[in-house]
PDB file of C-alpha atoms and ligand atoms in Angstrom:
ATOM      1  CA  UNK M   1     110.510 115.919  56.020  1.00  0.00           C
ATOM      2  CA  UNK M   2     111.540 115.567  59.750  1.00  0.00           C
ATOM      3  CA  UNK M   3     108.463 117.274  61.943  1.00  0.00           C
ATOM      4  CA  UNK M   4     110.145 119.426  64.573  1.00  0.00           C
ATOM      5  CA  UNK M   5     108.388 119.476  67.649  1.00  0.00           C
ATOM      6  CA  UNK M   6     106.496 122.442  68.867  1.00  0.00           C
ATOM      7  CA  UNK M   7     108.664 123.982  71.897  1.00  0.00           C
ATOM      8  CA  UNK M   8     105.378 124.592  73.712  1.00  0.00           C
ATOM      9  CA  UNK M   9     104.428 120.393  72.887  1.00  0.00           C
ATOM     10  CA  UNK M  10     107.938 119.761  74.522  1.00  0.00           C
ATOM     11  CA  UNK M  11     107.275 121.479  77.295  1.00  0.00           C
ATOM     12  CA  UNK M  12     104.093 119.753  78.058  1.00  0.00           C
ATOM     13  CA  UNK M  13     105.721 116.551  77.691  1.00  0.00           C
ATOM     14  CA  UNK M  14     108.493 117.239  79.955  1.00  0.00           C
ATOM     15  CA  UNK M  15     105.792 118.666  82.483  1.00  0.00           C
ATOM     16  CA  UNK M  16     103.696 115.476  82.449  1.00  0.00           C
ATOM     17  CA  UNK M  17     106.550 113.256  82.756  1.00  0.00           C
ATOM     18  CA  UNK M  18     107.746 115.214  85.651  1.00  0.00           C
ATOM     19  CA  UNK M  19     104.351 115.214  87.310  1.00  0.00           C
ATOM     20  CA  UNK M  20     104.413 111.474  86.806  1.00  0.00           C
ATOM     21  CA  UNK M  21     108.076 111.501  88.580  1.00  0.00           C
ATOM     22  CA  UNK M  22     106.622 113.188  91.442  1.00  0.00           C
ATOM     23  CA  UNK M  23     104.362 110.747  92.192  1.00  0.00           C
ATOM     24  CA  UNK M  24     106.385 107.766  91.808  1.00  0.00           C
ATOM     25  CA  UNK M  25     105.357 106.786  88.386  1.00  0.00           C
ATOM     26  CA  UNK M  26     108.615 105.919  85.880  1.00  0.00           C
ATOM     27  CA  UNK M  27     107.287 103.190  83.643  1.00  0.00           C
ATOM     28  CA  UNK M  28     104.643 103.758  80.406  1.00  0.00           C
ATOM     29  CA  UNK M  29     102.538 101.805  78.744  1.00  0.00           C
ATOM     30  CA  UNK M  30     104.959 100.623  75.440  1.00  0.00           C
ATOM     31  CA  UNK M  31     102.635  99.292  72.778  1.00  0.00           C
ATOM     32  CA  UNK M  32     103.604  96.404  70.714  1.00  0.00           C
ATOM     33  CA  UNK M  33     103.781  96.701  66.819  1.00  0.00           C
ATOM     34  CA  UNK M  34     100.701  95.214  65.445  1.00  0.00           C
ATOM     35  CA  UNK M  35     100.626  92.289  63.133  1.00  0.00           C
ATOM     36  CA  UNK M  36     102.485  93.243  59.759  1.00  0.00           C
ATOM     37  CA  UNK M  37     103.341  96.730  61.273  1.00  0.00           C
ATOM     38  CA  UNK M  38     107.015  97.737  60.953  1.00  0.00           C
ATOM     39  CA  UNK M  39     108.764  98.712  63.940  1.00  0.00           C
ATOM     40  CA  UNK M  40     110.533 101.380  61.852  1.00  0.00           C
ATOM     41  CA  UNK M  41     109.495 104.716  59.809  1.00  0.00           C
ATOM     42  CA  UNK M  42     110.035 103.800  56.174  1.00  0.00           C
ATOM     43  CA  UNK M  43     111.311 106.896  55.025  1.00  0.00           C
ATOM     44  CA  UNK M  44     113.683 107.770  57.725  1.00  0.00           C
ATOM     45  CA  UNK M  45     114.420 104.301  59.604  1.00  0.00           C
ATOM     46  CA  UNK M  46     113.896 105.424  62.741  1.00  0.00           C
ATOM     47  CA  UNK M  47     112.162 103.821  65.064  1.00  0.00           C
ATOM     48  CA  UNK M  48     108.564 104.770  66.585  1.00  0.00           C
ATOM     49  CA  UNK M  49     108.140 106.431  70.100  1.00  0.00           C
ATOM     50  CA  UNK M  50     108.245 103.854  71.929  1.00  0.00           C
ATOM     51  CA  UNK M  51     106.377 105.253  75.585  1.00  0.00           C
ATOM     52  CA  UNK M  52     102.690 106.447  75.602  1.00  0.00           C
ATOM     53  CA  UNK M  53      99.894 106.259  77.912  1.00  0.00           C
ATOM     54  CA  UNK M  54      97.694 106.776  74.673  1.00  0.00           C
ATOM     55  CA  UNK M  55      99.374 104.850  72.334  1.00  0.00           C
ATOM     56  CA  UNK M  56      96.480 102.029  72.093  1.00  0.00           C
ATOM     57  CA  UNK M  57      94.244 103.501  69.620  1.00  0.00           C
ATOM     58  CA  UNK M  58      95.219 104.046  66.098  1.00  0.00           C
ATOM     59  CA  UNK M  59      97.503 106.828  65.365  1.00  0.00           C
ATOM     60  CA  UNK M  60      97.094 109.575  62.907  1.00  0.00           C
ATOM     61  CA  UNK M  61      99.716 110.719  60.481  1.00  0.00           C
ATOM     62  CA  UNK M  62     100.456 113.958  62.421  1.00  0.00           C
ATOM     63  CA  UNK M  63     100.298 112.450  66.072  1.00  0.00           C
ATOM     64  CA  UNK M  64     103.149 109.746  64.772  1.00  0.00           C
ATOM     65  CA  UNK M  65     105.327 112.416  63.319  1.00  0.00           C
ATOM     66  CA  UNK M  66     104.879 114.225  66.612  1.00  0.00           C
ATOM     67  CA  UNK M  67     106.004 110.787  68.303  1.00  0.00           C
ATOM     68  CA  UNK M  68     108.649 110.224  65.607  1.00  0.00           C
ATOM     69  CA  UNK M  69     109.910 114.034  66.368  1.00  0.00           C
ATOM     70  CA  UNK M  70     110.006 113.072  70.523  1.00  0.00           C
ATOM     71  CA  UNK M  71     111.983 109.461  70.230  1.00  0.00           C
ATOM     72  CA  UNK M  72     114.543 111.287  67.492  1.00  0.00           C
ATOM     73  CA  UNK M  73     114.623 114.623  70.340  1.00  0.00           C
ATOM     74  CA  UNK M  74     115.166 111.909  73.025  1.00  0.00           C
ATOM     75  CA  UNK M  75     113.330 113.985  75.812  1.00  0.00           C
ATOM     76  CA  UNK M  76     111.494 110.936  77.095  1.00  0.00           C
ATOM     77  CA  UNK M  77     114.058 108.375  77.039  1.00  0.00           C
ATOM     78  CA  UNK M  78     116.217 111.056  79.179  1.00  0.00           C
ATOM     79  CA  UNK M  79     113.115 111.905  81.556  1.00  0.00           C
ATOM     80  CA  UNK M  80     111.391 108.210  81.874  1.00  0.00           C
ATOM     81  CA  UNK M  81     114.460 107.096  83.690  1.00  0.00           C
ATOM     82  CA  UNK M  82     114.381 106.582  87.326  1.00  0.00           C
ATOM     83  CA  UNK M  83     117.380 108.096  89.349  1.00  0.00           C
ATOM     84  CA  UNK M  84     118.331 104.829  90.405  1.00  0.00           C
ATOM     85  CA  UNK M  85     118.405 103.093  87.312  1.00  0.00           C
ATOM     86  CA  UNK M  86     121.959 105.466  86.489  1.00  0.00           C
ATOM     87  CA  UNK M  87     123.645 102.936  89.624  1.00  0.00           C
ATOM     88  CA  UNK M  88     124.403  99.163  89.571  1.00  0.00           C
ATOM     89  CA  UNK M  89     124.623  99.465  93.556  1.00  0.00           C
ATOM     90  CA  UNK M  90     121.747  98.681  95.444  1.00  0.00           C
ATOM     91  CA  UNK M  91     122.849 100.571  98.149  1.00  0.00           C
ATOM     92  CA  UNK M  92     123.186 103.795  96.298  1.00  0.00           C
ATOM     93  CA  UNK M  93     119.905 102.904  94.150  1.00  0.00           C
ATOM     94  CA  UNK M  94     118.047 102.615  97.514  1.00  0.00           C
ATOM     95  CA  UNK M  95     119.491 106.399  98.328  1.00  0.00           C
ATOM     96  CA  UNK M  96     118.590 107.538  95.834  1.00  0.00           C
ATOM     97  CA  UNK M  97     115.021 106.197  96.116  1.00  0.00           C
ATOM     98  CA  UNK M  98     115.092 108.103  99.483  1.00  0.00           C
ATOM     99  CA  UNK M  99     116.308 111.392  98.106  1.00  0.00           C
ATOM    100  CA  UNK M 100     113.335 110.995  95.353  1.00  0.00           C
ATOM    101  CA  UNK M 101     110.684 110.119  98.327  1.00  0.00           C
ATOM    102  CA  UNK M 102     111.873 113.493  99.952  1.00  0.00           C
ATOM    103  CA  UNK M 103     109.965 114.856 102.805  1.00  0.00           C
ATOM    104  CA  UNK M 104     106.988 113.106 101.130  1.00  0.00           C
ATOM    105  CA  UNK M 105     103.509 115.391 100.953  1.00  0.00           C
ATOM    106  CA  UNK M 106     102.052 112.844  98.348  1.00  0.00           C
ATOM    107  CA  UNK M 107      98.673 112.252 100.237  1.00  0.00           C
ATOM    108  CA  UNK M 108      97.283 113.216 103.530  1.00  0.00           C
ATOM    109  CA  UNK M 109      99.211 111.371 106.001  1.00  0.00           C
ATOM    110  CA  UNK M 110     102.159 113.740 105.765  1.00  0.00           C
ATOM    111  CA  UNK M 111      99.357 115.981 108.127  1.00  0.00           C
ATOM    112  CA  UNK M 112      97.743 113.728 110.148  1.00  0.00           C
ATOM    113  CA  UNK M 113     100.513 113.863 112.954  1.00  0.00           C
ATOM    114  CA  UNK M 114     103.221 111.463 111.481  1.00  0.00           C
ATOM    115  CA  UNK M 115     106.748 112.280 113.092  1.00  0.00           C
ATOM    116  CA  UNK M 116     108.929 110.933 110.423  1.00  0.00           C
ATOM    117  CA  UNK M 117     109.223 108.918 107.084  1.00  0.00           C
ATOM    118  CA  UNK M 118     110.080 105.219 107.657  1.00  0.00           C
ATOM    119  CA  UNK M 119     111.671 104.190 104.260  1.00  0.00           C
ATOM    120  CA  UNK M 120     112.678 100.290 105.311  1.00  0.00           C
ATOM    121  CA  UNK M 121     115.730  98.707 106.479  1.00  0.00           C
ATOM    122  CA  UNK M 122     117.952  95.754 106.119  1.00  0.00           C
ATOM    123  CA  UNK M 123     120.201  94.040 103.688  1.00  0.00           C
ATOM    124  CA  UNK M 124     119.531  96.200  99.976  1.00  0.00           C
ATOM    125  CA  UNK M 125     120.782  92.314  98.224  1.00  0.00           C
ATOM    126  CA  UNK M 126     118.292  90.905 100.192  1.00  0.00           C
ATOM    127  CA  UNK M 127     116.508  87.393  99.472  1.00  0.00           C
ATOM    128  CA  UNK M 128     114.063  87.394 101.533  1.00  0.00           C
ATOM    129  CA  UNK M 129     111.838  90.664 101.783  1.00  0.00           C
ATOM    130  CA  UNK M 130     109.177  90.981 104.306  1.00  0.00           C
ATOM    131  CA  UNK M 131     106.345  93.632 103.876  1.00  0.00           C
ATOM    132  CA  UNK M 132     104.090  94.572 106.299  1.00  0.00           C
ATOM    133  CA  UNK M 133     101.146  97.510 106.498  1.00  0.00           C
ATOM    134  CA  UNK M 134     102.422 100.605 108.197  1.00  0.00           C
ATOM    135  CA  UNK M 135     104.558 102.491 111.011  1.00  0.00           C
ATOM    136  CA  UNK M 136     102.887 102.049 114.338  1.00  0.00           C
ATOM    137  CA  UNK M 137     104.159 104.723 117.055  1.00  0.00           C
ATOM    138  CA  UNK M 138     107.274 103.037 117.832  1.00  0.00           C
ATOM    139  CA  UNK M 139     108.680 103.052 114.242  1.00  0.00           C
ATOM    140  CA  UNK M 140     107.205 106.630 114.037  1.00  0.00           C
ATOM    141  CA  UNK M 141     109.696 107.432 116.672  1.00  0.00           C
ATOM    142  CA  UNK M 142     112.480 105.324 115.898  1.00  0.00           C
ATOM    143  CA  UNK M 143     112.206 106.089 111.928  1.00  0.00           C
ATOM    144  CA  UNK M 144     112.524 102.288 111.461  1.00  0.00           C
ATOM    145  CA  UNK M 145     110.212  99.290 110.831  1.00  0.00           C
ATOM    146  CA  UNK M 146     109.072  96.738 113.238  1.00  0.00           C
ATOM    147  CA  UNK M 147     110.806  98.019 116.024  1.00  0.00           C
ATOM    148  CA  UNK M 148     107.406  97.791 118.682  1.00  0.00           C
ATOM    149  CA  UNK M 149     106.285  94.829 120.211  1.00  0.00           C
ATOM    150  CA  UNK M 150     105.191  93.334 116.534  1.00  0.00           C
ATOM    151  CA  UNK M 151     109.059  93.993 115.509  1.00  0.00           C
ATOM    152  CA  UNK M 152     109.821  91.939 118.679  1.00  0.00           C
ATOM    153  CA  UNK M 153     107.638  88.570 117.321  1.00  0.00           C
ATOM    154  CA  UNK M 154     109.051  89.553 113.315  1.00  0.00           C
ATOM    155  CA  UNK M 155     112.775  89.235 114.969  1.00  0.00           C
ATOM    156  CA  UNK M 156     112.119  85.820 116.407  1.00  0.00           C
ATOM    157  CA  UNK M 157     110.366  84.715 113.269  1.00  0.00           C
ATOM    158  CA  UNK M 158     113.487  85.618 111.407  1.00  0.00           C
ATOM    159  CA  UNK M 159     115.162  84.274 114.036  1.00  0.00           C
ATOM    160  CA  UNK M 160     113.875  81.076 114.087  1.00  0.00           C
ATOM    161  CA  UNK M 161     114.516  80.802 110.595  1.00  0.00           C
ATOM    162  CA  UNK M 162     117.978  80.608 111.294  1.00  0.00           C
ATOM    163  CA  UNK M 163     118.035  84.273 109.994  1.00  0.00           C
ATOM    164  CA  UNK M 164     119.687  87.777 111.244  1.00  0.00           C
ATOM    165  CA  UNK M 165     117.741  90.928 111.277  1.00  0.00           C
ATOM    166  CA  UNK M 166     119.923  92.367 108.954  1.00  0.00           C
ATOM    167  CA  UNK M 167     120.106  89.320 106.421  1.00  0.00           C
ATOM    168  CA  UNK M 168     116.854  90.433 105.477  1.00  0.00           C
ATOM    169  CA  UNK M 169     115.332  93.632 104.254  1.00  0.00           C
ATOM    170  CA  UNK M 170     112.088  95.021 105.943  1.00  0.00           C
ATOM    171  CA  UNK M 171     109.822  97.653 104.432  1.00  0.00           C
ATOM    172  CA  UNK M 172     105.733  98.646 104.428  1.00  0.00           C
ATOM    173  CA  UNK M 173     103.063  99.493 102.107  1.00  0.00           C
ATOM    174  CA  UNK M 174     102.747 102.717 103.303  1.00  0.00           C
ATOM    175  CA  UNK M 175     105.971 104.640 104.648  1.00  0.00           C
ATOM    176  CA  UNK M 176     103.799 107.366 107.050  1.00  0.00           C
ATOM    177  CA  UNK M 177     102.291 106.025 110.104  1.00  0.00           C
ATOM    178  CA  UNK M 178      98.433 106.350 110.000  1.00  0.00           C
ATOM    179  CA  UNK M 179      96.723 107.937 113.290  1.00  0.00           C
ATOM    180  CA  UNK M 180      95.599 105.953 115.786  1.00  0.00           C
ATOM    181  CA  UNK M 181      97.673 102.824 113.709  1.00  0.00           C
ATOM    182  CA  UNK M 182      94.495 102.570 111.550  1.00  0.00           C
ATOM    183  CA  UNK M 183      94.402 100.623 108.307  1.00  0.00           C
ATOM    184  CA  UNK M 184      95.837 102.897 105.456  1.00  0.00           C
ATOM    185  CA  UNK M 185      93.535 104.020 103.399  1.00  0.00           C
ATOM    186  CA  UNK M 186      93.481 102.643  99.341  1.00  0.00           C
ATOM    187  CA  UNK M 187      94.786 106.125  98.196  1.00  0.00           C
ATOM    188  CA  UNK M 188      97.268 106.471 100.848  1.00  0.00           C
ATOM    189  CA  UNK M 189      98.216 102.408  99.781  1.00  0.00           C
ATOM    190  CA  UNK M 190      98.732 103.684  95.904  1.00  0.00           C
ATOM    191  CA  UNK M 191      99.980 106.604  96.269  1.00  0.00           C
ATOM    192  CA  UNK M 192     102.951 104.830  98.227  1.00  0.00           C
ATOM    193  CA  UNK M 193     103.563 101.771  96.651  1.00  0.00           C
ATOM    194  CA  UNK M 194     105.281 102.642  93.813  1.00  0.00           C
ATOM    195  CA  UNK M 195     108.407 103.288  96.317  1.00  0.00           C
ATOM    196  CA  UNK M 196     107.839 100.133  97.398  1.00  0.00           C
ATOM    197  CA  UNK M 197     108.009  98.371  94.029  1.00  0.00           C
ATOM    198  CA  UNK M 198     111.030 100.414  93.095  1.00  0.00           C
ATOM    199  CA  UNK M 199     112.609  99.159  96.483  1.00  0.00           C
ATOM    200  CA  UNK M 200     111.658  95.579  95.420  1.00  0.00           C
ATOM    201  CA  UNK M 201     112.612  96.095  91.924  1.00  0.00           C
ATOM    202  CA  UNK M 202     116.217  97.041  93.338  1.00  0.00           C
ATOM    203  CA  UNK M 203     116.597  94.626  95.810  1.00  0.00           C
ATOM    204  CA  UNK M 204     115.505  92.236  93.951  1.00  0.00           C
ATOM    205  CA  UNK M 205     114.971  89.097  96.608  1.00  0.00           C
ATOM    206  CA  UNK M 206     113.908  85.564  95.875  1.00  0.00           C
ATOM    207  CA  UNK M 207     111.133  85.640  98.649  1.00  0.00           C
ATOM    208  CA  UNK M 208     108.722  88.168  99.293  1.00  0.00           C
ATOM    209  CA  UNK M 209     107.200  87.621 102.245  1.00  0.00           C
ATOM    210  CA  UNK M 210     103.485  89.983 102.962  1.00  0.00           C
ATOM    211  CA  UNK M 211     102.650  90.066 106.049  1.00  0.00           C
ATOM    212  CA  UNK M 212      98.878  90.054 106.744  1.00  0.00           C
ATOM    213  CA  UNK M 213      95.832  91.221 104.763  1.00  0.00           C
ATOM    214  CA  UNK M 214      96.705  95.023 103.468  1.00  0.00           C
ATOM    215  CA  UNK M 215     100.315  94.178 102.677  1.00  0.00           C
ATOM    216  CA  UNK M 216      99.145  90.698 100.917  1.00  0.00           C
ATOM    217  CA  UNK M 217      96.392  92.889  99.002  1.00  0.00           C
ATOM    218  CA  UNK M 218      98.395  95.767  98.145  1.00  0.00           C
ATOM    219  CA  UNK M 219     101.142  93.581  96.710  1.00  0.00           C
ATOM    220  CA  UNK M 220      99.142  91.598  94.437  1.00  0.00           C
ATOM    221  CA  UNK M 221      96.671  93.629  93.934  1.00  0.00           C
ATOM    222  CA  UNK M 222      93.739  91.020  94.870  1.00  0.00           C
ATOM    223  CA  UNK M 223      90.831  91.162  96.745  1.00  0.00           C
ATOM    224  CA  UNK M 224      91.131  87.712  98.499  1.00  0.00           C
ATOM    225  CA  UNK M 225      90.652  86.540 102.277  1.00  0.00           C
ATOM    226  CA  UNK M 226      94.108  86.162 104.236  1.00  0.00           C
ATOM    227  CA  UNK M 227      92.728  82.410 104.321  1.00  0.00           C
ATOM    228  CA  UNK M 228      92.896  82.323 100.501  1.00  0.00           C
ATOM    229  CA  UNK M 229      96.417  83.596 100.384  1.00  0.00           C
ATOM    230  CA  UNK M 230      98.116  81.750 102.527  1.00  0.00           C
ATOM    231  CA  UNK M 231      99.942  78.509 102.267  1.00  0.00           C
ATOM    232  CA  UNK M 232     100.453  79.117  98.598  1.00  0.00           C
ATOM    233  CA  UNK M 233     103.230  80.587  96.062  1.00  0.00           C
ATOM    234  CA  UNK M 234     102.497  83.936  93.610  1.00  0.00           C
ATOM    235  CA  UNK M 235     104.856  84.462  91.161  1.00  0.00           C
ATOM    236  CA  UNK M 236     105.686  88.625  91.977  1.00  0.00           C
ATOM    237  CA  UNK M 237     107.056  91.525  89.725  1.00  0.00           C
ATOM    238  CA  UNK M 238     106.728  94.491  91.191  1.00  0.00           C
ATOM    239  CA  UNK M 239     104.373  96.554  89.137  1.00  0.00           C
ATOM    240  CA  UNK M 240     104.788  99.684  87.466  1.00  0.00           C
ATOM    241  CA  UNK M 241     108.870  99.690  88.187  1.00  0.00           C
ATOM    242  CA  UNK M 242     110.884  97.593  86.314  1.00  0.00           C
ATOM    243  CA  UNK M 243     114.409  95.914  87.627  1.00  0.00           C
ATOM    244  CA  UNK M 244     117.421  98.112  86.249  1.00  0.00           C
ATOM    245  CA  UNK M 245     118.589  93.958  85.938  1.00  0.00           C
ATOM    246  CA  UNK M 246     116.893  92.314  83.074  1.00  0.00           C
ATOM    247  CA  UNK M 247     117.690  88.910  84.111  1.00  0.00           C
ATOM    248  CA  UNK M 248     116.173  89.083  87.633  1.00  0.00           C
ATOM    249  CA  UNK M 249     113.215  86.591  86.844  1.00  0.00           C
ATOM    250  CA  UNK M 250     111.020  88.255  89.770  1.00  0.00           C
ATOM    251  CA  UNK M 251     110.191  86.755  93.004  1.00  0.00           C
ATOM    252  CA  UNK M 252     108.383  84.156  94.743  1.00  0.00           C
ATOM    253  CA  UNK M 253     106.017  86.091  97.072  1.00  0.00           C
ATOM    254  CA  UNK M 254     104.389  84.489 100.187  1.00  0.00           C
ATOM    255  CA  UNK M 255     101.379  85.697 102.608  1.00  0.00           C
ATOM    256  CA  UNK M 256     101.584  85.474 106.043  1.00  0.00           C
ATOM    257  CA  UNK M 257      99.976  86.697 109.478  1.00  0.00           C
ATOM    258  CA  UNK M 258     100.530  89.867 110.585  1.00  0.00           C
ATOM    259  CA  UNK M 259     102.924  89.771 113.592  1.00  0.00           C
ATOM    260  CA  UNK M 260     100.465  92.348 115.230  1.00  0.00           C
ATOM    261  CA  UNK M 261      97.726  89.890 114.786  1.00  0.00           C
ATOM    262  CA  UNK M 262      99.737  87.053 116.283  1.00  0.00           C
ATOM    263  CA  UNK M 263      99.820  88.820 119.487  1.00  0.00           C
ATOM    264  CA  UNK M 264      96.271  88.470 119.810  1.00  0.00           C
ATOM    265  CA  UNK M 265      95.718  85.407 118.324  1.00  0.00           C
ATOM    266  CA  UNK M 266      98.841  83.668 119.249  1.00  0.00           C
ATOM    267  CA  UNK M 267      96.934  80.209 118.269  1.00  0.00           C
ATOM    268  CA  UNK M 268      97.950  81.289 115.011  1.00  0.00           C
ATOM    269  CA  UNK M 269     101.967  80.946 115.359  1.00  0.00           C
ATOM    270  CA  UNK M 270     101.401  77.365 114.531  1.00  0.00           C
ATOM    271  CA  UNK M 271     100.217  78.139 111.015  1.00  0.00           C
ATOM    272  CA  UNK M 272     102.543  81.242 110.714  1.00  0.00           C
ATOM    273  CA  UNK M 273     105.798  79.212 111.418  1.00  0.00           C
ATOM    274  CA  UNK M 274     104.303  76.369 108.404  1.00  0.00           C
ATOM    275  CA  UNK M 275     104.503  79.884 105.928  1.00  0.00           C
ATOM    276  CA  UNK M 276     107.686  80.481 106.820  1.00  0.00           C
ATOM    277  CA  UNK M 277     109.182  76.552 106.352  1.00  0.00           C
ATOM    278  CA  UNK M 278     108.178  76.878 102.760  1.00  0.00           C
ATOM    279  CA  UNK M 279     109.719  79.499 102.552  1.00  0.00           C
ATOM    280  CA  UNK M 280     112.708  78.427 103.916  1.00  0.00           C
ATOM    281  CA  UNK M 281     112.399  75.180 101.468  1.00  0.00           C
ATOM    282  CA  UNK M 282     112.584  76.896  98.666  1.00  0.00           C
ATOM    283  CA  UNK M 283     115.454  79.241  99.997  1.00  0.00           C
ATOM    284  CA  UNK M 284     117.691  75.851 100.918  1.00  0.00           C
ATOM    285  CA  UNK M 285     117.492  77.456 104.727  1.00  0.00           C
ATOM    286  CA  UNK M 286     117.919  74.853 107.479  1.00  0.00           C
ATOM    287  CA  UNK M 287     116.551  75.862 110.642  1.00  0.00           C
ATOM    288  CA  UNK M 288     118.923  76.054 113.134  1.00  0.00           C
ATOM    289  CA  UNK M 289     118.685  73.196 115.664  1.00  0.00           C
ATOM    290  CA  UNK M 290     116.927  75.130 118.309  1.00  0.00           C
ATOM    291  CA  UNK M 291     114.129  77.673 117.038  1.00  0.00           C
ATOM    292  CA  UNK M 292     113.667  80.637 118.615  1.00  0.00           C
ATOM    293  CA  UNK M 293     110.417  81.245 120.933  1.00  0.00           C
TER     294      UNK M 293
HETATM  295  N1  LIG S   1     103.244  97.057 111.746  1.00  0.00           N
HETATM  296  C1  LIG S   1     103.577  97.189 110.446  1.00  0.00           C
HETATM  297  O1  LIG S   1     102.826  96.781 109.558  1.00  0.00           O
HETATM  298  N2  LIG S   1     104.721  97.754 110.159  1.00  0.00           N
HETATM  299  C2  LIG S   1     105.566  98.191 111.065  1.00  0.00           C
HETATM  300  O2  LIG S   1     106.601  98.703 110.699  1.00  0.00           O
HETATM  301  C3  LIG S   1     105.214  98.028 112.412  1.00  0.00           C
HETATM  302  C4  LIG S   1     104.046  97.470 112.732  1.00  0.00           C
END
């Protein structure tokens, strides 16, 4: 017999989803069927729930009729997807990303004297992506990334990658500009970065290119020295937010030095400029027969 489910278990489920929601989180844990374990219910050939964040210890009779009763209801499927996953556009899916990010009061930087949210900017089909740490005062102001004296050395490293500005598409870790242009914290980094993956996820670039330690850290979620990063190739799907696009494989993602950090240690640019002519390798990008200073 069908098991329907309890109005009062419904609303707890659509609750919990839309607490998830709020904070950025879209995508479950799906378990696989074990070995010999039919993806189907025998006696009514419907398919198990498919999302659970508990679904990886063995379930009783009663909790899979209660799943059974939620994937025939369809609540989940309905609430699990993302707003932007209902538009093929980019541009529209990066709105709409915007409109979900709100007038953000996540974690504590919305009250420690931040003027504005700075979401990212650029080209939304973007194949190269570059990611830095935070809004310093200037893009605080402006309500737009690397637009200070570090935007001033990331424009003539684009530049001198025979790149435009707005080729590319320009976002941080952390959207609210810490005080003082400290490091964000680790709960200000996670509680962010989930708009960030779904802004990678959308875009969906070739290149991602993480500029400097936090960025580099934050995006794949490792522990290593700058040092250790660079020079190298990670393969890069953004995690927790999958691409509305199936047959995006991911991206290539790249570490680099922190523009910031090449104003005081211009020594660096050297080392900086070898990042960015692998990157350009492997996007079939000749530079142009004059680089930029
Ligand atoms: N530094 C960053 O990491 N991001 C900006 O947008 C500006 C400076």
């Amino acid at each position: 017999m069908p098991y329907s489910l309890d109005p009062e278990l419904r609303r707890a489920l659509v609750e919990r989803v839309r607490y998830s929601h709020e904070m950025g989180i879209y995508d479950f844990y799906r378990r696989e069927p074990r070995l010999g374990e039919s993806t189907e219910n025998a006696s009514t050939g419907v398919a198990p729930f498919p999302f659970s964040t508990e679904l990886r210890e063995e379930m009783p009779a009663r909790k899979s009729a209660v799943a059974l009763a939620i994937a025939e209801d369809n609540i989940l499927e309905i609430a699990l997807s993302r707003p932007e996953d209902r538009v093929a556009d980019p541009v529209e899916a990066l709105k709409l990303i915007r409109e979900d990010l709100g007038d953000c009061t996540r974690c504590k930087l919305h009250k420690q004297g931040r003027k504005q949210i700075v979401f990212g900017v650029g080209n939304p089909r973007a194949e190269l992506m570059f990611v830095g740490e935070g809004p310093g005062a200037d893009e605080d102001a402006q309500g737009e990334p690397f637009v200070g004296r570090a935007g001033q050395l990331l424009n003539n490293m684009i530049k001198a990658m025979g790149l435009r500005r707005e080729d590319v598409y320009i976002a941080n870790v952390v959207k609210c500009r810490p005080p003082g242009n400290r490091t964000p914290e680790p709960d200000e980094c996670e509680t962010c970065s989930p708009f960030l993956m779904r802004q990678i996820a959308t875009i969906k670039p070739k290149v991602v290119v993480a500029l400097g330690a936090t960025a580099a850290k934050n995006l794949l979620a490792m522990n290593s020295s700058l040092g250790d990063l660079r020079g190298r190739w990670f393969d890069f799907k953004p995690s927790g937010a999958q691409s509305s696009d199936a047959t995006w494989p991911g991206a290539r993602l790249a570490v680099t030095y922190h523009p910031a950090y090449l104003l005081r240690d211009p020594r660096q640019k050297g080392e900086t400029w070898k990042d960015l002519q692998m990157v350009m390798k492997y996007l079939g990008i000749e530079p142009p027969k004059k680089a930029a200073e």
